[in-house]
CSV table of C-alpha atoms and ligand atoms in Angstrom, one decimal:
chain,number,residue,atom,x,y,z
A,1,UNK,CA,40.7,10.3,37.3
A,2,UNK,CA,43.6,10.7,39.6
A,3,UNK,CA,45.8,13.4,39.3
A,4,UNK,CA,49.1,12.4,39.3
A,5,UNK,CA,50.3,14.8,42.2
A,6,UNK,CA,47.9,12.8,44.7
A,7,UNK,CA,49.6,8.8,43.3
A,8,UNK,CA,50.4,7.2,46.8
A,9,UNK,CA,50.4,3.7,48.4
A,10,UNK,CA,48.4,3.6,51.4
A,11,UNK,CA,50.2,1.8,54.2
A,12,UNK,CA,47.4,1.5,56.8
A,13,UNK,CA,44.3,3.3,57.5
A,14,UNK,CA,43.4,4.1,61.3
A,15,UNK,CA,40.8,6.5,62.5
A,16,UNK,CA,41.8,9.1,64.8
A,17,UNK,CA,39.0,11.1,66.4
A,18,UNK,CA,40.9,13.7,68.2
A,19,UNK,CA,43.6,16.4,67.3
A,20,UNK,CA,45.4,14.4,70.9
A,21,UNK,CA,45.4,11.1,68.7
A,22,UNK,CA,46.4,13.3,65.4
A,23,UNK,CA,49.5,14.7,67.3
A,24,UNK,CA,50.7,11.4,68.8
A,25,UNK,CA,50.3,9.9,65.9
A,26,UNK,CA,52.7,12.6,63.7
A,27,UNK,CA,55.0,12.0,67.0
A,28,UNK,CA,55.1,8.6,66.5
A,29,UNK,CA,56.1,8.8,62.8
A,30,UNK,CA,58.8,10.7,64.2
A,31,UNK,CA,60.1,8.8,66.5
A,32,UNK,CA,60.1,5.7,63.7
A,33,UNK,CA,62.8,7.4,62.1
A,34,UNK,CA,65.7,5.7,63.1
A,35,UNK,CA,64.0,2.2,63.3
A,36,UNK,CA,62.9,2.7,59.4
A,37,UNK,CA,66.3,3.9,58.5
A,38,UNK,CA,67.6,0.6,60.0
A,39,UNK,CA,65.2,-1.3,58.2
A,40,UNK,CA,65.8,-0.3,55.0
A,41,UNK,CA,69.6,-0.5,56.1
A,42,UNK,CA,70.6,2.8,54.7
A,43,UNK,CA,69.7,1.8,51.2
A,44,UNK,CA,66.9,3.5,48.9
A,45,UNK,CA,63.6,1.9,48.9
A,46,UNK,CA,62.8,1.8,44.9
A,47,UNK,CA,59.5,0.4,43.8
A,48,UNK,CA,59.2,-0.6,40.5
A,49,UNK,CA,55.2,-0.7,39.0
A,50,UNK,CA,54.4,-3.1,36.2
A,51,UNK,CA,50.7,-4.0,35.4
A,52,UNK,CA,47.0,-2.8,35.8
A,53,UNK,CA,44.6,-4.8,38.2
A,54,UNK,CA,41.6,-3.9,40.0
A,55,UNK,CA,39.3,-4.3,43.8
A,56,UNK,CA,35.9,-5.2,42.6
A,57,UNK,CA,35.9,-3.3,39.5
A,58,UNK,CA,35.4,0.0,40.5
A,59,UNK,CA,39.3,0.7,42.0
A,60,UNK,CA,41.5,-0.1,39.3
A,61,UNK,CA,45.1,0.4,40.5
A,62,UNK,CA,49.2,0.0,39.0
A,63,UNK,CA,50.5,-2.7,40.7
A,64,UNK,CA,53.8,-3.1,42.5
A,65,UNK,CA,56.0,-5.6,40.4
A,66,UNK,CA,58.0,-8.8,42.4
A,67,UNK,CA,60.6,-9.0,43.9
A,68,UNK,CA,62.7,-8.2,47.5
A,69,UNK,CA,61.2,-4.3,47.8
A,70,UNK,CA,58.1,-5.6,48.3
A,71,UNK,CA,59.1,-7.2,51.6
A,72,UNK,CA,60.6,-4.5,52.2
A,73,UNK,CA,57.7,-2.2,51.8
A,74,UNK,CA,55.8,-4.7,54.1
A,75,UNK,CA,58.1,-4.3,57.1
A,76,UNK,CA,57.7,-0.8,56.6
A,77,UNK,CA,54.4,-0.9,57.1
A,78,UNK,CA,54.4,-3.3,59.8
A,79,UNK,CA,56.7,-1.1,61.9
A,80,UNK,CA,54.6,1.7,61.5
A,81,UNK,CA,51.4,-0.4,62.0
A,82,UNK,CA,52.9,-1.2,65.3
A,83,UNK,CA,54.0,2.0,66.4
A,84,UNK,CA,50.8,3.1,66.1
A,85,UNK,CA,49.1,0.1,67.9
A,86,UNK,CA,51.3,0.8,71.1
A,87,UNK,CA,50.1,3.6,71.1
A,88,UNK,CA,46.3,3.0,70.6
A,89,UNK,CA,46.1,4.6,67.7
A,90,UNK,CA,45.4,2.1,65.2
A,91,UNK,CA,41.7,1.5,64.1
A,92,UNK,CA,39.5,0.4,61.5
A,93,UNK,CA,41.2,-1.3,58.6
A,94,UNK,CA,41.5,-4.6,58.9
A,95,UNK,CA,42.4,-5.4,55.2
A,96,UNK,CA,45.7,-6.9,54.9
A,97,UNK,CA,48.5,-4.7,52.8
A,98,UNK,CA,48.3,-4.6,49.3
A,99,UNK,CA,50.4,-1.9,48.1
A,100,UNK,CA,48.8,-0.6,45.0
A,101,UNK,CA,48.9,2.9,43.2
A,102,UNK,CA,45.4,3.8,42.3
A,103,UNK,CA,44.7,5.0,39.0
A,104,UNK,CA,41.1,5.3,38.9
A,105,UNK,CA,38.0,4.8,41.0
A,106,UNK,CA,34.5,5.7,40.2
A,107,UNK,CA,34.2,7.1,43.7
A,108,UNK,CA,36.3,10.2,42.2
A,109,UNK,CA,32.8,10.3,39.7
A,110,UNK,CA,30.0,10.5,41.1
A,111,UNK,CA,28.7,11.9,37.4
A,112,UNK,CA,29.6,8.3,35.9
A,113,UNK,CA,27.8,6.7,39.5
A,114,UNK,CA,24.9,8.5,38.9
A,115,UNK,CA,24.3,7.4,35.5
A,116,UNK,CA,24.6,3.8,36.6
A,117,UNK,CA,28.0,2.9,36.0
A,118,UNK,CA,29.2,0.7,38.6
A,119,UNK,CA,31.9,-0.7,37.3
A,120,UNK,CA,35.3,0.2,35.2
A,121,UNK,CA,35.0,-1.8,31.5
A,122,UNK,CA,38.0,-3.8,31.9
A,123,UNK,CA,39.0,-3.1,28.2
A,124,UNK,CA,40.4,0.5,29.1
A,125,UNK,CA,42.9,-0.9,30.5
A,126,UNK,CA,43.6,-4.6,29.0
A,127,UNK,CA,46.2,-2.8,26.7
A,128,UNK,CA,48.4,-2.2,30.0
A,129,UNK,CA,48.0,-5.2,32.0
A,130,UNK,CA,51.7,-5.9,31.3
A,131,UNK,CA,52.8,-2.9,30.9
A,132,UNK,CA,56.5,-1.9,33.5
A,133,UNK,CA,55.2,1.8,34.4
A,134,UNK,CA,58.8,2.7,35.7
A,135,UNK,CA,60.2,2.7,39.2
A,136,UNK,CA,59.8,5.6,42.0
A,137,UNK,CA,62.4,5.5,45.3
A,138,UNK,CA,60.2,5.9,48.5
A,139,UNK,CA,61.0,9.6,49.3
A,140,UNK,CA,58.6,10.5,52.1
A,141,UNK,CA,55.9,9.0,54.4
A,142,UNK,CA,53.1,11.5,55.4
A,143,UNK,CA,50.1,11.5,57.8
A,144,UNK,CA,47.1,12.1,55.5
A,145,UNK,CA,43.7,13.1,56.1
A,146,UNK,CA,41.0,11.5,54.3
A,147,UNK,CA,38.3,13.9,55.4
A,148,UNK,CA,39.8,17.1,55.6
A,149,UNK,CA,39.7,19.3,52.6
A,150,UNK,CA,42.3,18.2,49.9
A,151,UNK,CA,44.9,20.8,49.0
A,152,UNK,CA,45.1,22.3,46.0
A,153,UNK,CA,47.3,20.2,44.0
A,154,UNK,CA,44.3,17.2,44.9
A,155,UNK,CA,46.9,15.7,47.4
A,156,UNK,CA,45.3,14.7,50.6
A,157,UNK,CA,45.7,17.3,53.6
A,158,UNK,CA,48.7,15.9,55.3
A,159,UNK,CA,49.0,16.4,58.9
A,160,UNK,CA,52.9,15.9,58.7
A,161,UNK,CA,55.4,13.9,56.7
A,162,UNK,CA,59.0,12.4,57.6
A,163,UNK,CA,61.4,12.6,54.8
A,164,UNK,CA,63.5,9.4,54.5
A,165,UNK,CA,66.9,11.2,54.4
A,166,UNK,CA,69.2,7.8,54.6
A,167,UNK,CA,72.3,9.4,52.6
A,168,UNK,CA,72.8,10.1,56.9
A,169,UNK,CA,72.5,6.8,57.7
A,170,UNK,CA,75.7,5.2,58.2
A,171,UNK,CA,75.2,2.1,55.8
A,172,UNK,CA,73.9,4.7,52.9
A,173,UNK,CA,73.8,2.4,49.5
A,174,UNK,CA,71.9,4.0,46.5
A,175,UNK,CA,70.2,1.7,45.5
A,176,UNK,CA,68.6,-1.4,47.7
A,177,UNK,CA,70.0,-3.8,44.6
A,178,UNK,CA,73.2,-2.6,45.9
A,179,UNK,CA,73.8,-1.2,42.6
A,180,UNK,CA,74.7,2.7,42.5
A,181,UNK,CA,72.7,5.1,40.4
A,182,UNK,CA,74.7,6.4,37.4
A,183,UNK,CA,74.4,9.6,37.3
A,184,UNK,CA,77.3,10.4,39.6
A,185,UNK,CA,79.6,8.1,38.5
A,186,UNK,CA,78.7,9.0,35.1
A,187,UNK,CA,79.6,12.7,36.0
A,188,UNK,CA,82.9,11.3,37.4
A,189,UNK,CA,84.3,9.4,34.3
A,190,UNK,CA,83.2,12.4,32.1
A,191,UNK,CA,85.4,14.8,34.5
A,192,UNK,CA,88.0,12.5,34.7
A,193,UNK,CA,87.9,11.8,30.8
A,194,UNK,CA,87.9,15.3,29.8
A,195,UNK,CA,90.7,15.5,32.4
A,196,UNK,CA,92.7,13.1,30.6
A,197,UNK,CA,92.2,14.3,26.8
A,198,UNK,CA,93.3,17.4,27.8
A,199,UNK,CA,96.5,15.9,29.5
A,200,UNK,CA,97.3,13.9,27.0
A,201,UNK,CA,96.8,17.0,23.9
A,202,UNK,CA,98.7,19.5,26.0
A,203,UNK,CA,101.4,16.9,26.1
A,204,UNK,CA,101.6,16.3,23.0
A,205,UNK,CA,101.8,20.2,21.5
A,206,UNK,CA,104.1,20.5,24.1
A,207,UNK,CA,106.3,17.2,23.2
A,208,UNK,CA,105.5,18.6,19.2
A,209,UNK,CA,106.9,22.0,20.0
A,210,UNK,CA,109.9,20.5,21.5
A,211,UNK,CA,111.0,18.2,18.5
A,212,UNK,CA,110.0,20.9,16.3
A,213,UNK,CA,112.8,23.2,18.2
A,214,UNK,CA,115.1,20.3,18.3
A,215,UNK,CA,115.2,20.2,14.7
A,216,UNK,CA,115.4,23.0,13.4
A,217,UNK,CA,112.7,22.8,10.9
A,218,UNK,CA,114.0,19.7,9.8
A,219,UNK,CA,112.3,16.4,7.9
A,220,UNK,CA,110.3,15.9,10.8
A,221,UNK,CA,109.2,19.3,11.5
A,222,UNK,CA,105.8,18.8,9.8
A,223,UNK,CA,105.6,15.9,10.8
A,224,UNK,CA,103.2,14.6,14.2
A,225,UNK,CA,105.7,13.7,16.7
A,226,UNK,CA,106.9,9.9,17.3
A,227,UNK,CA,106.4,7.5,20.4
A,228,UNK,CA,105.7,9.7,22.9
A,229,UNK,CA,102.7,11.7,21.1
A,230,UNK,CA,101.9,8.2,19.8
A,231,UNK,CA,101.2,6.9,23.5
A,232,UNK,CA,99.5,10.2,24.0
A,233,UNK,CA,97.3,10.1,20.5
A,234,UNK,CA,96.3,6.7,22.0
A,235,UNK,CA,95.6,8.2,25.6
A,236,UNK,CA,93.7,10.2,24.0
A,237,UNK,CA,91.6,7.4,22.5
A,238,UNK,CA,91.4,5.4,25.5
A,239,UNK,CA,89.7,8.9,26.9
A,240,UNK,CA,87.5,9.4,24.6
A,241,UNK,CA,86.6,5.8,24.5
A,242,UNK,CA,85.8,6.3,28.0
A,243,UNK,CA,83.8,9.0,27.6
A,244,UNK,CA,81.9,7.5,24.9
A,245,UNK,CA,81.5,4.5,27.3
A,246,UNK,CA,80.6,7.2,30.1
A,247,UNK,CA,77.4,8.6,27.7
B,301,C5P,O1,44.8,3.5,49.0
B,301,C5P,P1,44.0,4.1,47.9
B,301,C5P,O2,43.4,5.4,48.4
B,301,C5P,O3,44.7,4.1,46.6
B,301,C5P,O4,42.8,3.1,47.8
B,301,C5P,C1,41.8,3.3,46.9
B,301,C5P,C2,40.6,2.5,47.2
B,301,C5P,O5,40.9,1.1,47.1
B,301,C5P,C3,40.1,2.6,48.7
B,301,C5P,O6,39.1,3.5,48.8
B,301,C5P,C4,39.6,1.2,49.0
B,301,C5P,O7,38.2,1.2,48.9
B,301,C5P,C5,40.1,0.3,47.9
B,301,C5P,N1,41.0,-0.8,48.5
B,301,C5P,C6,40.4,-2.1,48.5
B,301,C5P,N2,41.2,-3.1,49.0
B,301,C5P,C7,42.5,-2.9,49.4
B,301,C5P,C8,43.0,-1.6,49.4
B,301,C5P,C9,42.2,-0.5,49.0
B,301,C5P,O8,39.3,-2.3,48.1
B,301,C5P,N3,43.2,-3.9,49.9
């Protein structure tokens, strides 16, 4: 029912009746910038979604699993709740924050409405009720309109959006666990593996050629070469090991 281009979590609903309010408002989200990069303290916000739960049947939402990004994600939303009620700007909802990512509501079908459903049968979706969905860093907050005409991809019209850019902040970390993502460090090892192998053969033709010369053809000449090609045939290993380990 929703398309996947249009998934968002809804961190506060206000109405703004003029394009005045519409433009303070985007100018406010501007000018939280900084404050939200210190609040997330230069680390990513990631969000991990396990489970399927619902608002009186007819929303039925992925929920956001436990743990410390979810007071994260709250402070977020507080901050901007207050920005905006400094301003005047904030309106209407006076639900409390549930982050959620909706999956389906039967206000998308007015075709199931109309034929009497009211409510979403449970059992489509008891099979995922425990079910970890994966995990999605918080890119980008945007102003949304809810009445405006949706653009094409379904997404709400958005009015503006701030990009959370904090590999500029000062106290950048990855990952809010502290932990880094792999992928780069992953890159590294394989470079510096390769690196390595490559050392370590080139030394040991090299060393091969060299004992080869030295004797003349002799007994050994067919022969791999001794100690030092042994510490490099076990470089070698130890580099391939690590970029095994680096996979
Ligand atoms: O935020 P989102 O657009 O995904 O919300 C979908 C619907 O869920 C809203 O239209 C609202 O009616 C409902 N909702 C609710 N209780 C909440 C949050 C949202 O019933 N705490």
């Amino acid at each position: 029912m929703i398309p996947v281009p249009t998934l968002h979590i809804t961190l506060l609903v206000t109405h703004l009746a003029r394009q005045e309010q519409v433009d303070l408002a985007a100018a406010a989200l501007a000018q939280a910038e900084p404050s939200l990069a210190e609040l997330l303290g230069g680390a990513e916000l990631a969000l991990p979604f396990s489970g399927v739960a619902h608002f009186r049947n007819d929303v039925v939402f992925v929920a956001l699993a436990p743990g410390p990004h979810r007071k994260a994600l709250h402070s977020l939303a507080e901050l901007l709740c207050g920005r905006l009620e400094e301003r005047g700007l904030l309106e209407g909802d006076a639900r409390g924050f549930e982050p959620h990512l909706t999956i389906m509501k039967l206000s998308r079908a007015p075709k199931l409405r109309s034929q009497g459903i009211k409510r979403v049968d449970p059992s489509l979706y008891s099979n995922y009720t425990s079910r970890f969905f994966g995990e999605q860093t918080v890119e980008r907050l945007d102003l949304c309109s809810m009445l405006k005409k949706k653009q094409q991809d379904g997404y709400y019209h958005t009015e503006t959006s701030l990009q959370l850019d904090l590999t500029q902040h000062p106290l950048h970390r990855k990952r809010s666990s502290g932990h880094r993502r792999s992928e780069p460090d992953e890159a590294e090892l394989l470079r510096i593996s390769k690196r390595l192998v490559e050392d370590a053969v080139s030394r040991a033709v090299q060393q091969y050629k060299q004992e080869t010369l030295q004797n003349g053809g002799g007994p050994n000449a067919g022969q791999p070469p001794g100690n030092a090609d042994g510490d490099a045939a076990m470089k070698t290993t130890d580099a391939n090991a690590a970029t095994d380990s680096g996979k």
